[in-house]
Short mmCIF file of C-alpha atoms in Angstrom, two decimals:
data_model
loop_
_atom_site.label_atom_id
_atom_site.label_comp_id
_atom_site.label_asym_id
_atom_site.label_seq_id
_atom_site.Cartn_x
_atom_site.Cartn_y
_atom_site.Cartn_z
CA UNK A 1 -23.60 17.07 -3.66
CA UNK A 2 -21.97 20.47 -4.30
CA UNK A 3 -19.81 20.63 -7.41
CA UNK A 4 -16.51 22.49 -6.96
CA UNK A 5 -15.18 24.91 -9.53
CA UNK A 6 -11.74 24.10 -11.06
CA UNK A 7 -10.04 26.76 -8.90
CA UNK A 8 -11.70 25.40 -5.75
CA UNK A 9 -10.60 21.88 -6.70
CA UNK A 10 -6.99 23.02 -7.05
CA UNK A 11 -7.13 24.83 -3.71
CA UNK A 12 -8.50 21.68 -2.09
CA UNK A 13 -5.76 19.56 -3.67
CA UNK A 14 -3.06 21.97 -2.48
CA UNK A 15 -4.42 21.89 1.07
CA UNK A 16 -4.24 18.08 0.98
CA UNK A 17 -0.78 17.62 -0.54
CA UNK A 18 0.97 20.98 -0.14
CA UNK A 19 2.04 20.33 3.45
CA UNK A 20 3.51 16.85 2.91
CA UNK A 21 5.53 17.91 -0.13
CA UNK A 22 6.78 21.08 1.54
CA UNK A 23 7.94 18.90 4.44
CA UNK A 24 9.46 16.45 1.94
CA UNK A 25 11.49 19.23 0.26
CA UNK A 26 12.76 20.56 3.60
CA UNK A 27 13.65 17.04 4.76
CA UNK A 28 15.43 16.30 1.48
CA UNK A 29 17.55 19.47 1.73
CA UNK A 30 18.50 18.75 5.35
CA UNK A 31 19.52 15.19 4.48
CA UNK A 32 21.49 16.28 1.40
CA UNK A 33 23.39 18.92 3.37
CA UNK A 34 24.23 16.60 6.27
CA UNK A 35 25.33 13.55 4.28
CA UNK A 36 27.34 13.39 1.06
CA UNK A 37 25.96 10.02 -0.04
CA UNK A 38 22.25 10.73 0.48
CA UNK A 39 21.56 12.68 -2.72
CA UNK A 40 23.43 10.29 -5.01
CA UNK A 41 21.16 8.68 -7.64
CA UNK A 42 21.95 5.14 -6.48
CA UNK A 43 20.78 5.93 -2.95
CA UNK A 44 17.62 7.71 -4.09
CA UNK A 45 16.73 4.78 -6.33
CA UNK A 46 17.35 2.45 -3.40
CA UNK A 47 14.91 4.49 -1.28
CA UNK A 48 12.26 4.24 -3.99
CA UNK A 49 12.73 0.49 -4.21
CA UNK A 50 12.52 0.01 -0.44
CA UNK A 51 9.36 2.06 0.05
CA UNK A 52 7.50 0.74 -2.99
CA UNK A 53 6.15 -2.43 -1.33
CA UNK A 54 4.60 -0.79 1.72
CA UNK A 55 3.88 2.26 -0.44
CA UNK A 56 1.51 0.35 -2.70
CA UNK A 57 -0.34 -0.87 0.37
CA UNK A 58 -0.52 2.71 1.66
CA UNK A 59 -2.26 3.74 -1.57
CA UNK A 60 -4.99 1.18 -0.93
CA UNK A 61 -5.12 2.18 2.74
CA UNK A 62 -5.96 5.72 1.62
CA UNK A 63 -9.30 4.53 0.24
CA UNK A 64 -10.08 2.60 3.41
CA UNK A 65 -9.24 5.50 5.75
CA UNK A 66 -10.94 8.15 3.60
CA UNK A 67 -14.01 5.88 3.64
CA UNK A 68 -13.99 5.90 7.43
CA UNK A 69 -12.38 2.48 7.98
CA UNK A 70 -9.06 0.96 8.95
CA UNK A 71 -7.23 -2.24 8.01
CA UNK A 72 -4.79 -3.80 10.46
CA UNK A 73 -4.52 -7.08 8.56
CA UNK A 74 -2.58 -5.95 5.47
CA UNK A 75 0.85 -7.06 6.72
CA UNK A 76 -0.40 -10.56 7.47
CA UNK A 77 -2.35 -10.70 4.21
CA UNK A 78 0.82 -9.62 2.39
CA UNK A 79 2.64 -12.65 3.84
CA UNK A 80 -0.22 -14.98 2.90
CA UNK A 81 -0.25 -13.64 -0.68
CA UNK A 82 3.49 -14.24 -0.92
CA UNK A 83 3.25 -17.78 0.47
CA UNK A 84 0.42 -18.77 -1.88
CA UNK A 85 2.25 -17.15 -4.80
CA UNK A 86 5.39 -19.22 -4.23
CA UNK A 87 3.41 -22.41 -3.62
CA UNK A 88 1.52 -21.82 -6.88
CA UNK A 89 4.73 -21.25 -8.82
CA UNK A 90 6.37 -24.38 -7.39
CA UNK A 91 3.49 -26.87 -7.23
CA UNK A 92 0.54 -25.70 -9.32
CA UNK A 93 2.55 -24.83 -12.42
CA UNK A 94 3.82 -28.39 -13.15
CA UNK A 95 0.28 -29.76 -12.82
CA UNK A 96 -1.15 -27.07 -15.13
CA UNK A 97 1.63 -27.63 -17.69
CA UNK A 98 0.95 -31.35 -17.71
CA UNK A 99 -2.83 -30.90 -18.00
CA UNK A 100 -2.65 -28.32 -20.81
CA UNK A 101 0.46 -29.44 -22.64
CA UNK A 102 0.82 -27.70 -26.00
CA UNK A 103 -1.61 -24.88 -25.15
CA UNK A 104 0.61 -22.81 -22.85
CA UNK A 105 3.92 -20.97 -23.22
CA UNK A 106 7.05 -22.20 -21.42
CA UNK A 107 6.80 -23.44 -17.84
CA UNK A 108 8.68 -20.43 -16.44
CA UNK A 109 6.36 -17.89 -18.04
CA UNK A 110 3.30 -19.95 -17.09
CA UNK A 111 4.57 -20.13 -13.52
CA UNK A 112 5.05 -16.36 -13.52
CA UNK A 113 1.47 -15.77 -14.66
CA UNK A 114 -0.01 -18.31 -12.23
CA UNK A 115 1.96 -16.88 -9.30
CA UNK A 116 0.88 -13.31 -10.15
CA UNK A 117 -2.78 -14.27 -10.50
CA UNK A 118 -2.78 -16.28 -7.26
CA UNK A 119 -1.14 -13.45 -5.32
CA UNK A 120 -3.61 -10.84 -6.56
CA UNK A 121 -6.62 -13.13 -6.03
CA UNK A 122 -5.46 -13.99 -2.51
CA UNK A 123 -5.18 -10.32 -1.66
CA UNK A 124 -8.59 -9.62 -3.15
CA UNK A 125 -10.33 -12.53 -1.40
CA UNK A 126 -8.70 -11.71 1.95
CA UNK A 127 -9.73 -8.07 1.72
CA UNK A 128 -13.27 -8.97 0.64
CA UNK A 129 -13.54 -11.18 3.71
CA UNK A 130 -12.65 -8.10 5.76
CA UNK A 131 -15.24 -6.06 3.89
CA UNK A 132 -17.94 -8.70 4.35
CA UNK A 133 -17.31 -9.02 8.10
CA UNK A 134 -17.44 -5.23 8.48
CA UNK A 135 -20.39 -4.48 6.20
CA UNK A 136 -22.54 -7.58 6.69
CA UNK A 137 -21.41 -8.52 10.18
CA UNK A 138 -21.60 -4.90 11.37
CA UNK A 139 -18.29 -5.23 13.23
CA UNK A 140 -16.10 -2.15 13.76
CA UNK A 141 -13.23 -2.19 11.20
CA UNK A 142 -10.63 -2.13 13.98
CA UNK A 143 -12.00 -5.28 15.61
CA UNK A 144 -12.67 -7.13 12.34
CA UNK A 145 -9.23 -6.53 10.85
CA UNK A 146 -7.51 -7.19 14.17
CA UNK A 147 -9.07 -10.65 14.01
CA UNK A 148 -8.07 -11.30 10.40
CA UNK A 149 -4.60 -9.97 11.21
CA UNK A 150 -4.12 -13.07 13.37
CA UNK A 151 -5.93 -15.40 10.97
CA UNK A 152 -3.94 -14.45 7.85
CA UNK A 153 -0.58 -14.66 9.66
CA UNK A 154 -1.52 -18.01 11.15
CA UNK A 155 -2.47 -19.37 7.72
CA UNK A 156 0.77 -18.16 6.17
CA UNK A 157 2.74 -19.90 8.93
CA UNK A 158 0.71 -23.08 8.50
CA UNK A 159 1.09 -23.37 4.73
CA UNK A 160 4.81 -22.53 4.87
CA UNK A 161 5.51 -24.74 7.91
CA UNK A 162 6.54 -21.55 9.73
CA UNK A 163 9.54 -21.20 7.44
CA UNK A 164 10.74 -19.46 4.30
CA UNK A 165 9.56 -20.56 0.85
CA UNK A 166 11.69 -20.03 -2.26
CA UNK A 167 11.11 -20.21 -5.99
CA UNK A 168 13.68 -20.77 -8.70
CA UNK A 169 11.50 -19.39 -11.49
CA UNK A 170 13.81 -17.02 -13.43
CA UNK A 171 10.96 -15.00 -14.98
CA UNK A 172 9.60 -14.08 -11.53
CA UNK A 173 13.03 -13.07 -10.20
CA UNK A 174 13.95 -11.17 -13.38
CA UNK A 175 10.69 -9.23 -13.28
CA UNK A 176 11.02 -8.38 -9.59
CA UNK A 177 14.58 -7.12 -10.10
CA UNK A 178 13.97 -5.35 -13.42
CA UNK A 179 13.98 -1.61 -14.12
CA UNK A 180 11.89 0.70 -16.29
CA UNK A 181 13.65 3.28 -18.47
CA UNK A 182 16.91 1.68 -17.42
CA UNK A 183 17.04 3.16 -13.92
CA UNK A 184 13.62 3.11 -12.20
CA UNK A 185 12.91 -0.16 -10.31
CA UNK A 186 9.79 -1.89 -11.60
CA UNK A 187 8.09 -1.90 -8.14
CA UNK A 188 8.66 1.86 -7.86
CA UNK A 189 7.26 2.41 -11.36
CA UNK A 190 4.16 0.37 -10.54
CA UNK A 191 3.73 2.33 -7.30
CA UNK A 192 3.81 5.62 -9.25
CA UNK A 193 1.44 4.20 -11.87
CA UNK A 194 -1.00 3.07 -9.18
CA UNK A 195 -0.78 6.52 -7.57
CA UNK A 196 -1.86 8.16 -10.82
CA UNK A 197 -4.64 5.66 -11.60
CA UNK A 198 -6.05 5.48 -8.07
CA UNK A 199 -5.68 9.25 -7.71
CA UNK A 200 -8.05 9.72 -10.64
CA UNK A 201 -10.38 7.08 -9.19
CA UNK A 202 -10.59 8.90 -5.85
CA UNK A 203 -10.82 12.48 -7.05
CA UNK A 204 -12.51 12.32 -10.45
CA UNK A 205 -15.12 9.53 -10.27
CA UNK A 206 -18.47 9.09 -8.58
CA UNK A 207 -17.04 6.17 -6.60
CA UNK A 208 -14.31 8.41 -5.18
CA UNK A 209 -16.85 11.08 -4.24
CA UNK A 210 -18.99 8.42 -2.56
CA UNK A 211 -15.96 7.20 -0.56
CA UNK A 212 -15.34 10.75 0.70
CA UNK A 213 -19.03 11.24 1.49
CA UNK A 214 -19.28 7.99 3.45
CA UNK A 215 -16.12 8.81 5.40
CA UNK A 216 -17.36 12.33 6.20
CA UNK A 217 -20.77 11.27 7.48
CA UNK A 218 -22.14 7.83 6.78
CA UNK A 219 -25.68 8.64 7.84
CA UNK A 220 -25.90 11.75 5.64
CA UNK A 221 -24.40 9.79 2.74
CA UNK A 222 -27.07 7.11 3.17
CA UNK A 223 -29.81 9.75 3.16
CA UNK A 224 -28.28 11.15 -0.03
CA UNK A 225 -28.90 7.81 -1.75
CA UNK A 226 -25.35 6.45 -1.58
CA UNK A 227 -25.06 2.70 -1.04
CA UNK A 228 -22.70 3.06 1.94
CA UNK A 229 -22.15 -0.66 2.53
CA UNK A 230 -21.17 -1.33 -1.06
CA UNK A 231 -18.86 1.68 -1.07
CA UNK A 232 -17.05 0.52 2.08
CA UNK A 233 -16.88 -3.01 0.70
CA UNK A 234 -15.19 -1.76 -2.49
CA UNK A 235 -12.59 0.24 -0.56
CA UNK A 236 -11.38 -3.04 0.93
CA UNK A 237 -11.30 -4.56 -2.55
CA UNK A 238 -8.95 -1.76 -3.63
CA UNK A 239 -6.52 -2.37 -0.77
CA UNK A 240 -6.67 -6.13 -1.37
CA UNK A 241 -5.57 -5.67 -4.99
CA UNK A 242 -2.73 -3.40 -3.86
CA UNK A 243 -1.56 -5.97 -1.28
CA UNK A 244 -1.60 -8.79 -3.86
CA UNK A 245 0.40 -6.80 -6.41
CA UNK A 246 2.92 -5.66 -3.81
CA UNK A 247 3.41 -9.19 -2.42
CA UNK A 248 4.08 -10.65 -5.87
CA UNK A 249 6.67 -7.97 -6.63
CA UNK A 250 8.28 -8.61 -3.24
CA UNK A 251 8.54 -12.33 -4.01
CA UNK A 252 10.13 -11.45 -7.35
CA UNK A 253 12.70 -9.24 -5.68
CA UNK A 254 13.88 -11.89 -3.19
CA UNK A 255 12.72 -15.08 -4.97
CA UNK A 256 11.44 -16.08 -1.54
CA UNK A 257 9.04 -15.13 1.24
CA UNK A 258 9.27 -15.54 5.01
CA UNK A 259 5.96 -16.59 6.52
CA UNK A 260 6.84 -14.99 9.86
CA UNK A 261 8.56 -11.74 8.82
CA UNK A 262 7.11 -10.77 5.44
CA UNK A 263 4.90 -7.69 5.72
CA UNK A 264 5.70 -7.24 9.41
CA UNK A 265 4.46 -3.79 10.56
CA UNK A 266 3.46 -2.85 7.00
CA UNK A 267 0.04 -1.91 8.33
CA UNK A 268 1.60 0.70 10.63
CA UNK A 269 3.81 2.10 7.86
CA UNK A 270 0.81 2.31 5.53
CA UNK A 271 -1.40 4.06 8.07
CA UNK A 272 1.44 6.44 8.99
CA UNK A 273 2.04 7.36 5.34
CA UNK A 274 -1.66 8.10 4.81
CA UNK A 275 -1.81 10.32 7.91
CA UNK A 276 1.43 12.16 7.09
CA UNK A 277 0.01 12.62 3.59
CA UNK A 278 -2.83 14.73 4.97
CA UNK A 279 -5.71 12.28 5.32
CA UNK A 280 -8.07 12.60 8.27
CA UNK A 281 -8.23 9.54 10.52
CA UNK A 282 -11.92 10.27 11.00
CA UNK A 283 -12.42 9.83 7.23
CA UNK A 284 -13.73 12.01 4.45
CA UNK A 285 -10.46 13.63 3.42
CA UNK A 286 -7.30 12.33 1.76
CA UNK A 287 -5.20 12.30 -1.39
CA UNK A 288 -3.23 9.61 -3.19
CA UNK A 289 -0.46 12.06 -4.06
CA UNK A 290 -0.37 13.18 -0.43
CA UNK A 291 0.01 9.54 0.62
CA UNK A 292 2.88 9.15 -1.84
CA UNK A 293 4.55 12.14 -0.16
CA UNK A 294 4.06 10.44 3.22
CA UNK A 295 5.58 7.22 1.87
CA UNK A 296 8.65 9.10 0.63
CA UNK A 297 9.03 11.00 3.91
CA UNK A 298 9.05 7.75 5.91
CA UNK A 299 11.52 6.19 3.45
CA UNK A 300 13.89 9.16 3.64
CA UNK A 301 13.70 9.23 7.43
CA UNK A 302 14.62 5.53 7.68
CA UNK A 303 17.42 5.93 5.14
CA UNK A 304 19.04 8.99 6.70
CA UNK A 305 18.83 7.56 10.22
CA UNK A 306 20.86 4.58 9.00
CA UNK A 307 23.39 6.92 7.40
CA UNK A 308 23.63 9.01 10.55
CA UNK A 309 24.32 5.84 12.52
CA UNK A 310 21.26 6.17 14.73
CA UNK A 311 20.53 2.99 16.68
CA UNK A 312 17.86 0.78 15.11
CA UNK A 313 16.19 0.70 18.52
CA UNK A 314 15.63 4.48 18.38
CA UNK A 315 14.41 4.74 14.80
CA UNK A 316 10.87 3.92 15.83
CA UNK A 317 10.95 6.87 18.20
CA UNK A 318 11.83 9.23 15.37
CA UNK A 319 9.09 7.78 13.13
CA UNK A 320 6.57 8.16 15.93
CA UNK A 321 7.52 11.80 16.44
CA UNK A 322 7.19 12.48 12.70
CA UNK A 323 3.65 11.04 12.74
CA UNK A 324 2.58 12.98 15.84
CA UNK A 325 4.00 16.28 14.56
CA UNK A 326 2.34 15.75 11.17
CA UNK A 327 -1.08 15.22 12.76
CA UNK A 328 -0.64 18.23 15.07
CA UNK A 329 0.28 20.48 12.12
CA UNK A 330 -2.71 19.25 10.12
CA UNK A 331 -5.08 19.87 13.03
CA UNK A 332 -3.79 23.41 13.42
CA UNK A 333 -4.07 23.92 9.66
CA UNK A 334 -7.69 22.83 9.46
CA UNK A 335 -8.66 24.61 12.68
CA UNK A 336 -7.49 27.91 11.17
#
C-alpha cells in the first residue's frame, strides 16, 4: 500500500471535507440573513441536540459505506436498543439490587449503568448479526439489512406491546438532559467526541486503511493479504456501538421510547449525511469530519424550513434535492 506524504494527506482530507463545509458555511449565511432567530445561540444548540442522535449513527454508517456495505436496519435496531434499555432499567435493576445487596451503589445509579450496558450490547449484538449474515452467509448487505430492518422493528414492537415504554430513573433522565461546559448538550458533545475518535480510527490506523482498501476493491484487498471478511464484520460492530450509545442518550432525553416511531427513517438520514459529507456510495472513500458536516447540513435544512413555514409534506423534497445535488457536485469534482 502506497504511503502518502503529509501534504498529500492534507490535500486528500480537504477534497473529502472541503466541499461539505463550504456548503455548510454558505447555507449558514443564507439562513442567518433570511431569519433573525436562526443564528441565536439557543437555536443553534437546539439544532446540535436534534441532529446528535442520528448523527452518531451516521458516524458508524461512514465505516460501513467506506467498507463497501450498507445498513438499512439501524433505525429499527435503535428502537430495539431503546426498548431493551428501558426494560432493563425497570425490571432487571430491582432483581440485580436484591441479588447483590450491599455490593452496588444506589438503585438509580445501578439502573443507569445497567440500562447503558444493555443498550450498547443490544446495538453491538444486532450489528454483529448483520455482519455475520453478510460475511458468513454471503448475502448482499442491502438484502441482509433489509431483512433485519423488519426483524428488529418487529422485536421492539413485541417486547413493548407495540406501545411506548417509560422509565422514572432520575439519573438516566438527568444524564440525557445534561450539558457539558454549561451550554453544549451531552449528546452533541458525545457526537463530537466520537467524530474525533472514529476519525483517527479511520484515517490513522491500519484498520481504517483496510476498510478503505476493501471498499475500493475487495478482490485486490484480499490479494494484498487483508482479511476482508473480518474487516467488513468489524465495520458493522462500529455502527452497532454507535446505535447503542445513541439510543441510550435518546431514552435519557425523553425518559421513554416508542417502539413504533423511535429511529424511524434514521437509516436514510444517516446514509444521506455520509453521502453529503463526501463519501462514495461505491466505497473506498469517506471522512468522519465530512459526515459531521453532512449531519449539520441536514439539521440546518430541517430547522430553517420549519422557520420559513414550509409544509412538513414538502420538507422531504428539499432534503432529496440536497442529496442529489451533493452527489452530482461530487461526481463532477472527482471526474475533473
